[in-house]
Coordinates of C-alpha atoms in Angstrom, one line a residue:
M20 CA 0.0 0.0 0.0
L21 CA 1.3 3.5 -0.9
S22 CA 2.0 5.8 2.0
W23 CA 0.3 9.2 2.1
H24 CA 3.2 11.2 0.9
K25 CA 3.4 9.1 -2.3
Y26 CA -0.2 10.0 -3.1
L27 CA 0.9 13.6 -2.6
I28 CA 3.6 13.2 -5.2
Y29 CA 1.0 11.9 -7.6
F30 CA -0.8 15.1 -7.2
F31 CA 2.2 17.3 -7.6
S32 CA 3.3 15.4 -10.6
F33 CA -0.1 15.8 -12.2
L34 CA 0.1 19.5 -11.8
L35 CA 3.7 19.7 -13.0
F36 CA 3.4 17.6 -16.1
S37 CA -0.1 18.5 -17.3
C38 CA 1.1 22.1 -17.7
S39 CA 4.1 21.3 -19.8
E40 CA 2.8 20.0 -23.1
K41 CA 3.0 23.1 -25.2
H42 CA 6.2 24.2 -27.0
T43 CA 7.0 27.6 -28.5
E44 CA 7.7 27.5 -32.2
I45 CA 10.7 29.5 -33.5
P46 CA 9.3 32.5 -35.4
V47 CA 9.7 32.9 -39.1
P48 CA 12.7 35.3 -39.6
E49 CA 11.9 38.9 -40.8
K50 CA 15.2 39.0 -42.8
D51 CA 18.5 37.3 -43.3
F52 CA 20.3 38.1 -40.0
C53 CA 23.1 35.6 -40.5
S54 CA 24.6 37.3 -43.5
S55 CA 26.5 39.6 -41.2
V56 CA 27.7 36.9 -38.8
H57 CA 31.0 35.2 -39.7
R58 CA 33.3 32.7 -38.1
N59 CA 37.0 33.2 -38.1
D60 CA 38.2 30.2 -40.0
S61 CA 41.8 30.9 -39.2
L62 CA 41.3 29.9 -35.5
S63 CA 41.0 26.5 -33.8
L64 CA 41.0 25.1 -30.3
G65 CA 44.0 23.0 -30.9
Q66 CA 45.9 26.1 -32.2
E67 CA 45.1 28.1 -29.1
L68 CA 46.1 25.3 -26.8
R69 CA 49.3 24.2 -28.6
P70 CA 51.6 26.4 -26.4
L71 CA 50.2 24.7 -23.3
Q72 CA 50.4 21.1 -24.6
K73 CA 53.4 20.1 -22.3
L74 CA 51.6 21.5 -19.2
M75 CA 48.3 19.8 -20.3
D76 CA 50.1 16.4 -20.5
E77 CA 51.3 16.7 -16.9
K78 CA 48.9 18.8 -15.0
T79 CA 45.3 20.3 -15.0
G80 CA 44.7 23.9 -15.7
V81 CA 41.9 25.4 -13.4
Y82 CA 40.0 28.6 -13.9
T83 CA 36.8 29.4 -12.1
L84 CA 33.9 30.9 -14.1
E85 CA 32.1 33.2 -11.6
D86 CA 29.8 35.3 -13.8
G87 CA 27.1 33.8 -16.1
G88 CA 28.2 36.0 -19.1
G89 CA 31.7 34.7 -19.1
S90 CA 30.6 31.1 -18.7
M91 CA 28.3 31.5 -21.7
V92 CA 31.0 33.1 -23.8
A93 CA 33.4 30.3 -23.0
R94 CA 30.9 27.6 -24.0
A95 CA 30.1 29.4 -27.2
W96 CA 33.7 29.9 -28.3
L97 CA 34.5 26.3 -27.5
C98 CA 31.6 25.1 -29.7
E99 CA 32.7 27.4 -32.5
Y100 CA 36.3 26.3 -32.6
A101 CA 36.1 22.6 -31.6
E102 CA 37.9 20.3 -34.0
K103 CA 36.6 16.8 -33.2
S104 CA 33.9 16.3 -30.6
I105 CA 31.5 18.0 -28.1
D106 CA 30.0 15.9 -25.3
I107 CA 27.4 17.5 -23.1
Q108 CA 25.5 16.2 -20.1
Y109 CA 22.8 18.3 -18.4
F110 CA 19.9 18.1 -16.0
I111 CA 18.1 21.0 -17.7
F112 CA 18.6 22.0 -21.4
S113 CA 15.8 24.6 -21.9
T114 CA 14.4 25.9 -25.2
D115 CA 14.4 29.5 -24.0
N116 CA 16.7 32.1 -25.6
V117 CA 20.0 30.7 -24.3
G118 CA 18.9 27.2 -25.0
L119 CA 18.0 27.9 -28.7
I120 CA 21.3 29.8 -29.2
A121 CA 23.2 26.8 -27.7
C122 CA 21.4 24.5 -30.1
D123 CA 22.4 26.8 -33.0
Y124 CA 26.1 26.6 -32.0
L125 CA 25.9 22.8 -31.7
V126 CA 24.2 22.4 -35.1
R127 CA 26.8 24.7 -36.7
A128 CA 29.6 22.6 -35.1
A129 CA 28.0 19.4 -36.4
D130 CA 27.8 21.0 -39.9
R131 CA 31.6 21.4 -39.8
G132 CA 31.9 17.7 -39.0
I133 CA 32.2 17.8 -35.2
K134 CA 30.7 14.8 -33.5
V135 CA 28.1 16.1 -31.0
R136 CA 26.6 13.9 -28.2
I137 CA 23.9 15.3 -26.0
L138 CA 22.8 13.5 -22.9
V139 CA 19.9 15.1 -20.9
D140 CA 17.7 13.9 -18.1
D141 CA 14.1 13.1 -19.1
I142 CA 12.2 14.9 -16.5
M143 CA 13.0 18.5 -17.5
V144 CA 13.0 18.1 -21.3
D145 CA 10.7 20.8 -22.7
A146 CA 11.5 20.7 -26.4
G147 CA 9.0 19.5 -28.9
I148 CA 9.3 16.0 -30.2
H149 CA 9.7 17.2 -33.8
E150 CA 12.5 19.6 -32.8
I151 CA 14.4 16.9 -30.8
L152 CA 14.1 14.4 -33.7
T153 CA 15.2 17.0 -36.2
M154 CA 18.4 17.7 -34.3
D155 CA 19.0 14.0 -33.8
A156 CA 18.5 13.3 -37.5
H157 CA 21.7 15.4 -38.2
E158 CA 24.4 12.9 -39.2
N159 CA 26.8 14.3 -36.6
I160 CA 24.4 14.7 -33.7
E161 CA 23.3 11.9 -31.3
I162 CA 20.8 12.6 -28.4
K163 CA 20.2 10.2 -25.5
I164 CA 17.7 10.6 -22.6
Y165 CA 18.6 9.6 -19.1
N166 CA 16.1 7.4 -17.2
P167 CA 13.2 7.9 -19.6
G168 CA 9.6 7.2 -18.8
C169 CA 8.5 10.2 -16.9
N170 CA 8.2 12.8 -19.7
L171 CA 9.3 12.4 -23.3
G172 CA 6.9 10.3 -25.4
K173 CA 4.5 9.8 -22.4
N174 CA 1.1 11.3 -21.8
I175 CA -0.1 12.2 -18.3
F176 CA -1.5 8.7 -17.8
G177 CA 1.8 7.1 -18.8
R178 CA 3.7 9.3 -16.5
L179 CA 1.4 8.5 -13.5
K180 CA 1.7 4.8 -14.3
E181 CA 5.5 5.0 -14.2
L182 CA 5.3 6.8 -10.9
A183 CA 3.0 4.2 -9.5
S184 CA 5.0 1.2 -10.6
D185 CA 8.5 2.5 -9.7
F186 CA 8.4 5.5 -7.3
K187 CA 12.1 5.5 -6.5
G188 CA 13.2 5.0 -10.1
F189 CA 10.9 7.8 -11.2
N190 CA 12.5 10.2 -8.8
Q191 CA 16.1 9.1 -9.6
R192 CA 17.5 11.8 -11.9
M193 CA 20.8 12.7 -13.5
H194 CA 21.9 16.0 -12.0
N195 CA 25.4 16.0 -13.6
K196 CA 26.5 18.9 -15.6
T197 CA 29.5 18.6 -17.9
F198 CA 30.6 20.2 -21.2
T199 CA 33.6 18.5 -22.8
V200 CA 35.3 19.6 -26.0
D201 CA 37.8 17.6 -28.0
G202 CA 38.7 15.7 -24.8
K203 CA 40.9 18.7 -23.9
V204 CA 38.6 21.2 -22.2
V205 CA 35.7 20.8 -19.7
I206 CA 33.3 23.2 -18.1
T207 CA 31.5 21.7 -15.1
G208 CA 29.7 23.1 -12.1
G209 CA 26.3 24.3 -11.1
R210 CA 24.9 25.8 -14.4
N211 CA 22.2 24.2 -16.5
I212 CA 21.5 25.5 -20.0
A213 CA 18.8 28.2 -19.6
D214 CA 18.5 32.0 -19.5
E215 CA 18.6 32.4 -15.7
Y216 CA 22.0 30.7 -15.4
F217 CA 23.7 33.1 -17.7
D218 CA 22.4 36.5 -16.5
Y219 CA 20.0 36.6 -19.5
D220 CA 16.6 36.6 -17.7
H221 CA 14.9 39.9 -16.9
E222 CA 12.9 38.5 -13.9
F223 CA 15.0 35.9 -12.1
N224 CA 18.8 35.1 -12.3
F225 CA 21.0 32.7 -10.4
R226 CA 24.3 33.4 -8.7
D227 CA 26.2 30.3 -9.9
R228 CA 29.7 28.9 -10.3
D229 CA 31.4 26.7 -12.9
V230 CA 35.0 25.7 -13.3
L231 CA 37.0 25.3 -16.5
L232 CA 39.5 22.5 -16.7
L233 CA 42.3 21.9 -19.2
G234 CA 44.6 19.0 -19.7
K235 CA 45.2 15.9 -17.6
G236 CA 42.1 16.1 -15.4
V237 CA 39.8 16.2 -18.4
K238 CA 40.3 12.4 -18.9
Q239 CA 38.3 11.7 -15.7
I240 CA 35.3 13.7 -16.9
Q241 CA 35.5 12.1 -20.4
S242 CA 35.5 8.7 -18.8
S243 CA 32.5 9.5 -16.6
F244 CA 30.6 10.7 -19.7
E245 CA 31.4 7.5 -21.5
T246 CA 30.1 5.5 -18.6
F247 CA 26.8 7.3 -18.6
W248 CA 26.5 7.3 -22.4
N249 CA 26.9 3.6 -22.6
D250 CA 24.8 2.6 -19.7
S251 CA 21.4 0.9 -20.4
I252 CA 19.6 3.6 -18.4
C253 CA 20.3 6.1 -21.2
K254 CA 18.2 5.5 -24.3
P255 CA 18.5 7.0 -27.9
V256 CA 15.7 9.5 -28.4
T257 CA 14.6 7.6 -31.5
E258 CA 13.7 4.6 -29.3
L259 CA 11.4 6.7 -27.2
V260 CA 9.4 8.8 -29.7
K261 CA 8.4 8.3 -33.3
E262 CA 7.2 10.9 -35.8
G263 CA 6.1 10.5 -39.4
K264 CA 6.8 14.0 -40.5
P265 CA 8.8 13.9 -43.8
D266 CA 11.0 17.0 -43.3
L267 CA 13.4 15.8 -40.6
N268 CA 16.2 15.8 -43.2
S269 CA 15.0 18.8 -45.3
E270 CA 17.8 21.1 -46.5
N271 CA 16.5 24.2 -44.6
R272 CA 15.4 22.5 -41.4
F273 CA 17.7 24.6 -39.2
E274 CA 17.2 27.9 -41.0
R275 CA 14.8 29.3 -38.5
L276 CA 17.1 28.3 -35.6
H277 CA 20.1 29.9 -37.3
Q278 CA 18.2 33.2 -38.0
Y279 CA 16.9 33.3 -34.4
A280 CA 20.4 33.0 -33.0
C281 CA 21.8 35.6 -35.5
N282 CA 19.1 38.1 -34.7
P283 CA 20.7 40.8 -32.5
D284 CA 17.5 41.1 -30.4
N285 CA 18.1 37.5 -29.2
F286 CA 21.8 37.3 -29.0
W287 CA 23.3 40.7 -28.2
P288 CA 26.1 41.9 -30.6
Q289 CA 28.3 42.7 -27.6
V290 CA 28.2 39.0 -26.6
R291 CA 29.4 38.0 -30.1
E292 CA 32.1 40.6 -29.8
R293 CA 33.3 39.2 -26.5
I294 CA 33.3 35.7 -28.0
Q295 CA 35.6 36.9 -30.8
K296 CA 37.9 38.4 -28.2
L297 CA 38.1 35.3 -26.1
P298 CA 41.6 34.2 -27.3
L299 CA 43.0 37.6 -26.1
A300 CA 41.1 37.2 -22.8
F301 CA 42.4 33.7 -22.4
K302 CA 46.0 35.0 -22.9
N303 CA 45.4 37.7 -20.3
I304 CA 44.1 35.1 -17.9
Q305 CA 47.3 33.0 -18.4
E306 CA 49.6 36.0 -18.0
S307 CA 47.8 37.2 -14.8
G308 CA 48.3 33.8 -13.1
H309 CA 44.5 33.2 -12.7
L310 CA 44.8 30.0 -14.7
V311 CA 46.3 27.7 -12.0
W312 CA 48.1 24.5 -13.0
T313 CA 48.0 21.7 -10.5
D314 CA 48.3 17.9 -10.3
A315 CA 45.7 17.8 -7.4
V316 CA 42.4 17.8 -9.2
T317 CA 39.9 15.0 -8.7
F318 CA 36.6 14.6 -10.5
I319 CA 34.1 12.5 -8.7
S320 CA 30.7 11.3 -10.1
D321 CA 28.0 8.9 -8.9
N322 CA 27.4 6.0 -11.2
P323 CA 24.4 6.0 -13.5
G324 CA 21.3 4.6 -11.9
K325 CA 22.6 5.6 -8.4
N326 CA 21.0 3.3 -5.8
R327 CA 19.1 1.6 -8.7
G328 CA 18.2 -1.2 -6.3
K329 CA 18.2 -0.6 -2.6
G330 CA 20.4 1.6 -0.5
F331 CA 21.2 5.2 0.2
G332 CA 24.1 7.5 -0.2
G333 CA 26.5 7.5 -3.1
I334 CA 30.1 8.1 -4.2
T335 CA 29.8 11.9 -4.1
T336 CA 28.0 11.7 -0.7
D337 CA 30.7 9.6 0.8
S338 CA 33.4 11.8 -0.7
L339 CA 31.9 15.0 0.8
I340 CA 31.5 13.4 4.2
S341 CA 35.1 12.4 4.2
L342 CA 36.2 15.9 3.3
V343 CA 34.1 17.4 6.1
R344 CA 35.7 15.0 8.6
Q345 CA 39.2 16.0 7.5
A346 CA 38.6 19.7 8.1
K347 CA 40.8 21.2 10.7
K348 CA 39.8 24.9 10.9
S349 CA 37.0 26.0 8.7
I350 CA 34.3 25.0 6.2
D351 CA 32.6 27.6 4.0
I352 CA 29.6 26.3 2.0
Q353 CA 27.3 27.6 -0.6
S354 CA 24.2 25.5 -1.3
P355 CA 20.9 26.8 -2.8
Y356 CA 19.0 24.2 -0.7
L357 CA 19.8 23.2 2.8
I358 CA 17.9 20.2 4.1
T359 CA 19.8 18.0 6.6
T360 CA 19.1 14.5 7.6
D361 CA 20.1 13.2 11.1
L362 CA 23.4 12.0 9.5
G363 CA 24.1 15.5 8.1
L364 CA 23.1 17.3 11.3
N365 CA 25.3 14.9 13.5
L366 CA 28.2 15.4 11.1
F367 CA 28.1 19.2 11.4
R368 CA 27.6 19.0 15.2
E369 CA 30.6 16.7 15.6
T370 CA 32.7 18.9 13.3
V371 CA 31.9 22.1 15.2
K372 CA 32.7 20.3 18.5
R373 CA 36.2 19.7 17.0
G374 CA 36.7 23.4 16.8
V375 CA 35.9 23.8 13.1
K376 CA 34.0 26.9 12.1
I377 CA 31.2 26.3 9.7
R378 CA 29.4 28.9 7.6
I379 CA 26.7 28.1 5.1
L380 CA 25.1 30.5 2.6
T381 CA 21.7 29.3 1.3
N382 CA 18.6 30.9 -0.2
S383 CA 16.2 32.9 1.9
L384 CA 12.5 32.5 1.3
A385 CA 12.5 35.6 -0.8
S386 CA 15.3 34.4 -3.1
N387 CA 14.4 30.7 -3.3
D388 CA 13.1 29.2 -6.5
N389 CA 12.0 26.0 -4.8
L390 CA 9.5 26.6 -2.0
E391 CA 9.2 22.8 -1.2
A392 CA 13.0 22.9 -0.6
F393 CA 12.7 26.0 1.6
S394 CA 10.0 24.3 3.7
G395 CA 12.4 21.4 4.3
Y396 CA 15.1 23.8 5.3
K397 CA 12.9 25.6 7.7
K398 CA 12.3 22.3 9.6
C399 CA 16.0 21.9 10.3
R400 CA 17.2 25.5 10.5
N401 CA 17.1 25.8 14.3
S402 CA 18.7 22.5 14.8
L403 CA 21.7 23.5 12.6
L404 CA 22.0 26.8 14.5
E405 CA 21.9 25.0 17.8
A406 CA 24.7 22.8 16.5
G407 CA 26.9 25.8 16.1
V408 CA 26.6 26.3 12.3
R409 CA 26.4 29.9 11.2
I410 CA 23.8 30.3 8.5
F411 CA 23.4 33.2 6.0
E412 CA 20.4 33.6 3.7
F413 CA 20.8 35.2 0.3
R414 CA 19.0 38.4 -0.4
P415 CA 16.8 38.6 -3.6
D416 CA 18.1 42.2 -4.0
A417 CA 21.8 41.3 -3.4
A418 CA 24.0 44.3 -4.2
E419 CA 26.3 42.0 -6.1
R420 CA 23.7 41.2 -8.8
Y421 CA 24.6 44.5 -10.5
K422 CA 28.3 43.7 -10.4
M423 CA 27.7 40.2 -11.7
M424 CA 25.2 41.2 -14.4
T425 CA 27.0 44.3 -15.7
G426 CA 30.3 44.7 -17.5
D427 CA 31.1 43.5 -21.1
L428 CA 27.6 42.2 -21.7
Q429 CA 25.5 45.0 -20.2
K430 CA 26.8 48.3 -19.1
K431 CA 23.9 48.9 -16.9
L432 CA 20.6 47.2 -15.8
N433 CA 17.3 48.8 -16.8
Y434 CA 15.5 46.2 -14.7
A435 CA 15.8 44.6 -11.3
P436 CA 15.6 40.8 -11.5
I437 CA 15.4 38.7 -8.4
F438 CA 18.8 37.1 -7.6
G439 CA 18.9 33.6 -6.3
L440 CA 21.8 31.4 -5.2
H441 CA 22.5 28.3 -7.3
A442 CA 26.2 27.8 -6.7
K443 CA 27.2 24.5 -5.0
S444 CA 30.6 25.0 -3.6
M445 CA 32.7 24.3 -0.5
V446 CA 36.0 25.6 0.7
I447 CA 37.8 23.6 3.4
D448 CA 40.6 25.2 5.6
G449 CA 41.1 27.8 2.8
E450 CA 43.0 25.1 0.9
I451 CA 40.6 22.7 -0.7
T452 CA 37.7 23.8 -3.0
V453 CA 34.8 21.7 -4.2
I454 CA 32.7 22.9 -7.1
G455 CA 29.9 20.8 -8.5
T456 CA 26.2 19.9 -8.6
F457 CA 25.6 18.6 -5.1
N458 CA 23.0 20.4 -3.0
L459 CA 22.9 19.8 0.7
D460 CA 19.7 17.8 0.6
P461 CA 18.5 14.2 0.7
R462 CA 17.8 14.2 -3.0
S463 CA 21.4 14.8 -3.9
A464 CA 22.6 12.5 -1.2
N465 CA 20.4 9.5 -2.1
L466 CA 18.5 9.9 -5.4
N467 CA 20.2 12.1 -8.0
T468 CA 23.5 11.3 -9.7
E469 CA 25.8 14.2 -8.9
C470 CA 29.3 15.2 -9.8
I471 CA 31.9 17.3 -8.0
T472 CA 35.4 18.6 -8.7
V473 CA 37.8 18.6 -5.8
I474 CA 40.7 21.1 -6.2
R475 CA 43.5 21.1 -3.7
S476 CA 44.9 24.5 -4.4
E477 CA 45.3 27.3 -2.0
K478 CA 45.2 29.9 -4.8
I479 CA 42.0 28.6 -6.2
S480 CA 40.5 28.3 -2.7
Q481 CA 41.4 31.8 -1.8
G482 CA 39.8 33.1 -5.0
V483 CA 36.5 31.3 -4.4
L484 CA 36.6 32.2 -0.7
K485 CA 37.0 35.9 -1.7
G486 CA 33.7 35.7 -3.6
M487 CA 32.0 33.9 -0.7
E488 CA 33.2 36.6 1.8
E489 CA 31.5 39.2 -0.4
E490 CA 28.3 37.2 -0.3
F491 CA 28.4 36.8 3.5
K492 CA 28.2 40.6 3.8
M493 CA 25.0 42.2 4.9
E494 CA 24.3 43.9 1.5
N495 CA 24.2 40.4 0.0
S496 CA 22.8 38.2 2.7
W497 CA 21.1 38.1 6.1
E498 CA 22.7 36.2 9.0
T499 CA 20.1 34.0 10.5
T500 CA 20.1 33.3 14.2
L501 CA 17.9 31.6 16.8
N502 CA 16.4 35.0 17.4
F503 CA 16.1 36.3 13.8
N504 CA 15.3 35.0 10.4
P505 CA 14.4 37.0 7.2
D506 CA 11.3 35.1 6.3
D507 CA 9.1 38.2 6.7
Q508 CA 11.2 39.9 3.9
A509 CA 9.2 37.7 1.4
D510 CA 5.7 39.0 0.4
K511 CA 2.6 37.5 2.0
M512 CA 1.6 35.3 -1.0
R513 CA 5.1 33.7 -1.0
R514 CA 4.9 33.1 2.7
L515 CA 1.5 31.5 2.3
K516 CA 2.7 29.3 -0.6
A517 CA 5.7 28.2 1.5
F518 CA 3.4 27.3 4.4
T519 CA 1.3 25.0 2.2
K520 CA 4.5 23.1 1.2
K521 CA 5.1 22.0 4.8
V522 CA 3.3 18.7 4.2
V523 CA 6.0 17.5 1.8
P524 CA 8.4 15.1 3.6
K525 CA 12.0 16.3 3.5
E526 CA 13.2 12.8 2.6
I527 CA 12.1 13.3 -1.0
L528 CA 13.2 16.9 -1.4

């Protein structure tokens, strides 16, 4: 017999999926925007990396990508000048503005003969079936779906049947995020592919963090991707959906996509200009010493189908627990969601008793994009404070949003989006940095596959910690205590919505 909370998930799932059937069609272009957009055929990734080849054979180059604009520009340039392959693995690959532009870059790369493999989790796929099959029909593009059955090719009744027959399997998702080019360069971290992760949304944007890796350490990520790609839990999209439309291979099938991406209203000219200047920016990064070379980088990923049978925890969970237990002086954490189990609470309590100072920055009710997760956090907030953990809650009007969202891409903001935290990072003793996809919640610990990059470098750690220190300041976050929390900074409707989420058990959040 199903427990009450599983019936509740039925209800939530019905609301979620019954509202996600419609897909926006790319508009017919008004004119030929692409005639003025040109690729520099004299450049290539291999050419730019050639002076670094000896270092890349022996060490891993590490550079943190703090702002969304820079992270988007890096991905775009790598797509444009890849020479052999692009392998991408994401939880969310949206069909909003950034998602469509990303698709354009991938199709153009495939047109040049680059082999493109796209692996996405099923639950958040929002593209239309025709569009997905059209991309997959390209001779150089393959698309696979992780753990299908809850979305693509299923109507509402099929989804509910999957949920009823395999509740745990339905909830087991792939949260990994990796972007690998030519087996030489990787971007991994907290960002999905959608407007709000790259400072492109006018209403809500995330403060997030990625890390760019060059050289030796890339092999670990490439190996992890191959493991996922070849696992039976990942299915080719053509096995899941069928369509009889005859134009999947028509000559002009990508023309609307190309014109959309070339339209300066959709992809700002200043972004393209910054992409063109990336080789110079990369040279400046090297000369400034911000690209750090080290032989102490470890990429850790859960296996596909994490806890497919019975059991809890995972490879990333165990690795993070081990790092916390090794801490001697301090642990500084950023996690958008903070929901501790008894194991997590006891771990933090024991660590504080050893004299280790712990600070955690998480979302406030006003900045949180997931009210169910906030409800779970609220249940354990006082227990964490009583254990001696200092907690800071991100402000939706954080002063640093203007710094993060202005610069080369936008000189000033004519709007004031809500700013939410999405970075999942940890700095231990000011010497070890963890950047990845792992949220401090039971879902990351026990259900979703996650990946983290552990970097044992004081220079990288101090750079990440510098950003964290800014975000701990009162203009960017509120410090929560046993006598104060900033819940009343959210409007009444948001507080009411959060109250209604209290019934969701934190074990499934």
